[in-house]
C-alpha atoms as one frame of an Amber mdcrd trajectory, in Angstrom:
protein
  77.147  70.092  70.631  73.613  68.722  70.949  73.158  69.169  67.166  76.232
  67.085  66.352  75.285  64.365  68.810  71.712  64.117  67.561  72.783  64.135
  63.915  75.432  61.551  64.701  72.804  59.280  66.249  70.506  59.925  63.293
  73.368  58.883  61.020  73.966  55.694  63.002  70.249  54.847  62.988  69.982
  55.419  59.222  73.145  53.364  58.721  71.599  50.526  60.726  68.440  50.577
  58.627  70.488  50.720  55.443  72.447  47.674  56.558  69.242  45.679  57.114
  68.228  46.660  53.587  71.590  46.465  51.818  72.997  43.287  53.375  70.411
  41.086  51.686  70.628  43.142  48.508  74.404  42.649  48.445  74.193  38.890
  49.016  71.528  38.521  46.297  73.608  40.541  43.861  76.804  38.702  44.784
  75.308  35.214  44.436  72.719  35.644  41.690  74.305  38.570  39.800  70.841
  40.127  40.008  70.176  43.787  40.785  66.878  43.150  42.575  65.037  46.438
  42.146  62.077  45.187  44.201  64.241  45.406  47.326  63.137  48.943  48.184
  59.501  47.861  47.664  60.072  44.959  50.086  61.281  47.492  52.667  58.178
  49.647  52.138  55.868  46.621  52.168  57.368  45.525  55.470  56.747  48.980
  56.942  53.086  48.922  55.876  52.571  45.349  57.077  54.159  46.177  60.423
  51.963  49.256  60.876  48.877  47.230  59.967  49.806  44.371  62.313  50.337
  46.752  65.225  46.969  48.422  64.598  44.909  45.276  63.995  46.390  42.651
  66.362  46.015  43.801  69.943  48.955  43.125  72.226  51.500  42.763  69.403
  54.749  44.625  69.998  57.104  46.090  67.415  59.537  43.161  67.518  56.790
  40.608  66.927  55.437  42.746  64.089  58.933  42.895  62.550  59.237  39.114
  62.763  55.811  38.486  61.224  56.294  41.061  58.467  59.807  39.790  57.763
  58.540  36.225  57.336  55.664  37.374  55.119  57.980  39.392  52.872  60.481
  36.503  52.784  57.742  34.174  51.546  56.745  36.724  48.903  60.391  36.981
  47.851  60.683  33.199  47.579  57.577  33.028  45.385  58.951  35.805  43.170
  62.296  34.070  42.772  60.819  30.632  42.096  57.959  31.535  39.781  59.323
  34.558  37.925  63.058  35.165  38.198  63.942  31.478  37.841  62.366  31.513
  34.376  64.567  34.466  33.407  67.877  32.851  34.352  70.612  34.029  32.017
  68.622  37.094  31.005  69.884  39.875  33.297  68.119  42.649  31.397  64.835
  40.787  31.662  65.360  40.224  35.385  66.075  43.901  36.008  63.033  44.999
  34.011  60.776  42.485  35.764  61.957  43.460  39.245  61.546  47.141  38.347
  58.017  46.492  37.123  57.162  44.480  40.223  58.425  47.303  42.436  55.913
  49.628  40.741  53.166  47.029  41.197  53.946  46.645  44.917  54.078  50.423
  45.356  50.696  50.896  43.644  49.192  48.013  45.628  50.329  49.629  48.890
  48.863  52.938  47.746  45.551  51.278  46.875  45.313  49.322  50.135  46.640
  51.839  52.667  46.043  55.166  50.920  48.370  58.076  50.270  48.746  59.444
  53.791  51.795  58.499  55.868  51.049  55.892  58.513  53.091  56.405  61.687
  54.495  53.355  63.433  54.496  53.907  67.197  57.746  53.683  69.096  57.649
  51.016  71.824  56.627  52.715  75.068  59.654  51.308  76.872  61.948  53.013
  74.360  60.107  56.295  73.842  61.854  58.233  76.609  65.255  59.721  75.740
  68.380  58.433  77.411  70.152  61.196  79.340  73.948  60.966  79.489  76.128
  63.839  80.764  73.288  66.293  80.209  72.646  65.224  76.597  69.462  63.529
  75.442  69.915  60.435  73.275  66.911  59.032  71.358  66.747  55.596  72.941
  64.980  53.876  70.062  67.610  54.986  67.557  70.315  53.469  69.731  68.341
  50.220  69.828  68.090  50.231  66.017  71.882  50.533  65.830  72.273  47.645
  68.287  69.790  45.574  66.259  71.826  46.200  63.096  75.066  45.206  64.863
  73.402  42.050  66.218  72.113  41.204  62.731  75.575  41.752  61.273  77.083
  39.441  63.904  74.447  36.766  63.216  75.015  36.967  59.458  78.778  36.818
  59.970  78.478  33.687  62.103  76.126  32.118  59.577  78.370  32.904  56.603
  81.678  32.024  58.275  80.817  29.275  60.754  78.138  27.132  59.125  77.973
  24.780  56.182  75.236  26.876  54.608  77.453  29.940  54.849  80.355  28.081
  53.256  78.149  27.089  50.332  76.896  30.661  49.927  80.461  32.004  49.948
  81.479  29.391  47.408  78.589  30.399  45.177  79.545  34.081  45.465  83.231
  33.404  44.737  82.799  30.950  41.840  79.297  29.860  40.887  80.343  27.398
  38.198  82.855  25.663  40.444  80.241  25.488  43.220  77.859  23.740  40.849
  80.648  21.408  39.784  81.305  20.162  43.328  77.639  19.465  43.967  76.503
  22.554  45.849  72.754  23.078  45.242  73.115  26.591  43.906  69.475  26.662
  42.804  68.256  26.103  46.369  70.793  28.637  47.612  69.330  31.222  45.240
  65.918  30.810  46.848  67.286  30.744  50.412  69.393  33.886  49.920  66.569
  35.679  48.135  64.177  34.868  50.990  66.770  35.965  53.556  67.394  39.255
  51.770  63.688  39.969  51.327  62.972  39.073  54.952  65.700  41.386  56.237
  64.325  44.203  54.086  60.782  43.606  55.358  61.861  43.480  59.007  64.016
  46.566  58.453  60.981  48.415  57.135  59.109  47.696  60.369  62.040  48.710
  62.564  62.433  51.871  60.504  58.745  52.700  60.883  59.046  54.712  64.134
  61.774  56.800  62.453  60.554  57.071  58.858  56.852  56.056  59.006  55.201
  54.091  56.197  54.427  56.329  53.227  54.150  56.147  49.428  57.586  56.663
  47.906  59.503  55.089  50.776  60.790  52.468  48.340  62.099  55.131  45.937
  63.825  56.924  48.808  65.575  53.833  50.197  66.492  51.830  47.078  69.050
  54.346  45.682  70.764  54.439  49.072  70.985  50.639  49.108  72.420  50.647
  45.577  75.073  53.148  46.626  75.940  51.035  49.675  76.434  47.924  47.523
  78.559  49.805  44.984  80.633  51.415  47.722  81.118  48.322  49.877  81.347
  45.684  47.148  78.755  43.188  45.921  78.568  40.030  48.024  80.649  41.481
  50.862  78.977  41.522  54.281  81.611  43.762  55.824  81.342  46.007  52.769
  77.593  46.323  53.286  78.119  47.067  56.997  80.823  49.698  56.547  79.199
  51.183  53.456  75.828  51.519  55.209  77.228  53.633  58.006  79.379  55.706
  55.648  76.336  56.528  53.540  74.258  57.089  56.675  76.687  59.757  57.861
  77.126  61.347  54.424  73.393  61.529  53.745  72.375  62.776  57.205  75.058
  65.435  57.604  74.894  66.397  53.922  71.152  66.992  54.181  71.495  68.927
  57.458  74.489  71.093  56.535  74.278  71.417  52.758  70.674  70.658  51.723
  71.167  72.067  48.211  74.205  69.852  47.653  72.994  66.749  49.497  72.753
  64.507  46.432  76.053  65.752  45.026  77.756  64.881  48.304  75.959  61.517
  48.363  76.662  60.346  44.824  80.189  61.731  44.504  81.817  58.929  46.576
  79.984  56.365  44.429  81.356  57.942  41.238  84.893  57.937  42.631  84.603
  54.283  43.697  83.228  53.206  40.305  86.043  55.058  38.522  88.991  53.910
  40.648  87.841  50.755  42.452  84.895  49.254  40.545  84.790  46.153  42.773
  84.035  48.330  45.822  86.002  48.907  49.000  85.774  45.281  50.154  84.748
  43.477  46.981  86.846  41.528  44.540  86.939  41.661  40.787  85.482  38.536
  39.145  88.056  36.061  37.943
């Protein structure tokens, strides 16, 4: 029983981290029609920045490090969108190739600066002790990560559904040309959504540090999972990103634990089925 409980919590924690990564990815893809392949590198960069902040700035806690790293990565994302991707508007192949190249550049820069050894990110001391319930030990920090993902999902939902900015973003996702026609500043929205997505990925990297550590190749491990989440849930759908993240979290965790030789078959098979029979995703809509 302990195995199933621990693996279930591991699945929830991975799902929470995937949501922090995939929610911004999904919004960027839904609004800009851009498969931003630097998103996994943003996650890894956030993890390294968070580890460095915690080691170099005395008295900084994990949450402050996540905020600082998230803002730094958001600024980097805004610069990338404004100075590079904006010049490639209407050239999706060029955008994909550029973001892929930049992901390699970021990965090599992290390797050059921080070296090739994994850098552990310490768990906050207040959350390091397990939570005992009915004789079972629950990793407290993993539960907090799940709660942080749920809180982020609620905040994004309120922003998208209850604010003017959210209404403009939804309009841009649903019909970009019509949004431009009624005066919505889609160009500014591109930058705002790109910064938001990059910032969430960077902060997610820091929060995932106590679980995953910061190591070379973290971007390559996380980006395919985020892509699968977006395909499964539907591009531009917040609820799709939320549900898809936890589905993939459970499939990947239990698949790796129970069937390690078939883990990737079990992981990619749902994506193939969704692409074949529901290409818009579980919660997405086909473009008009």
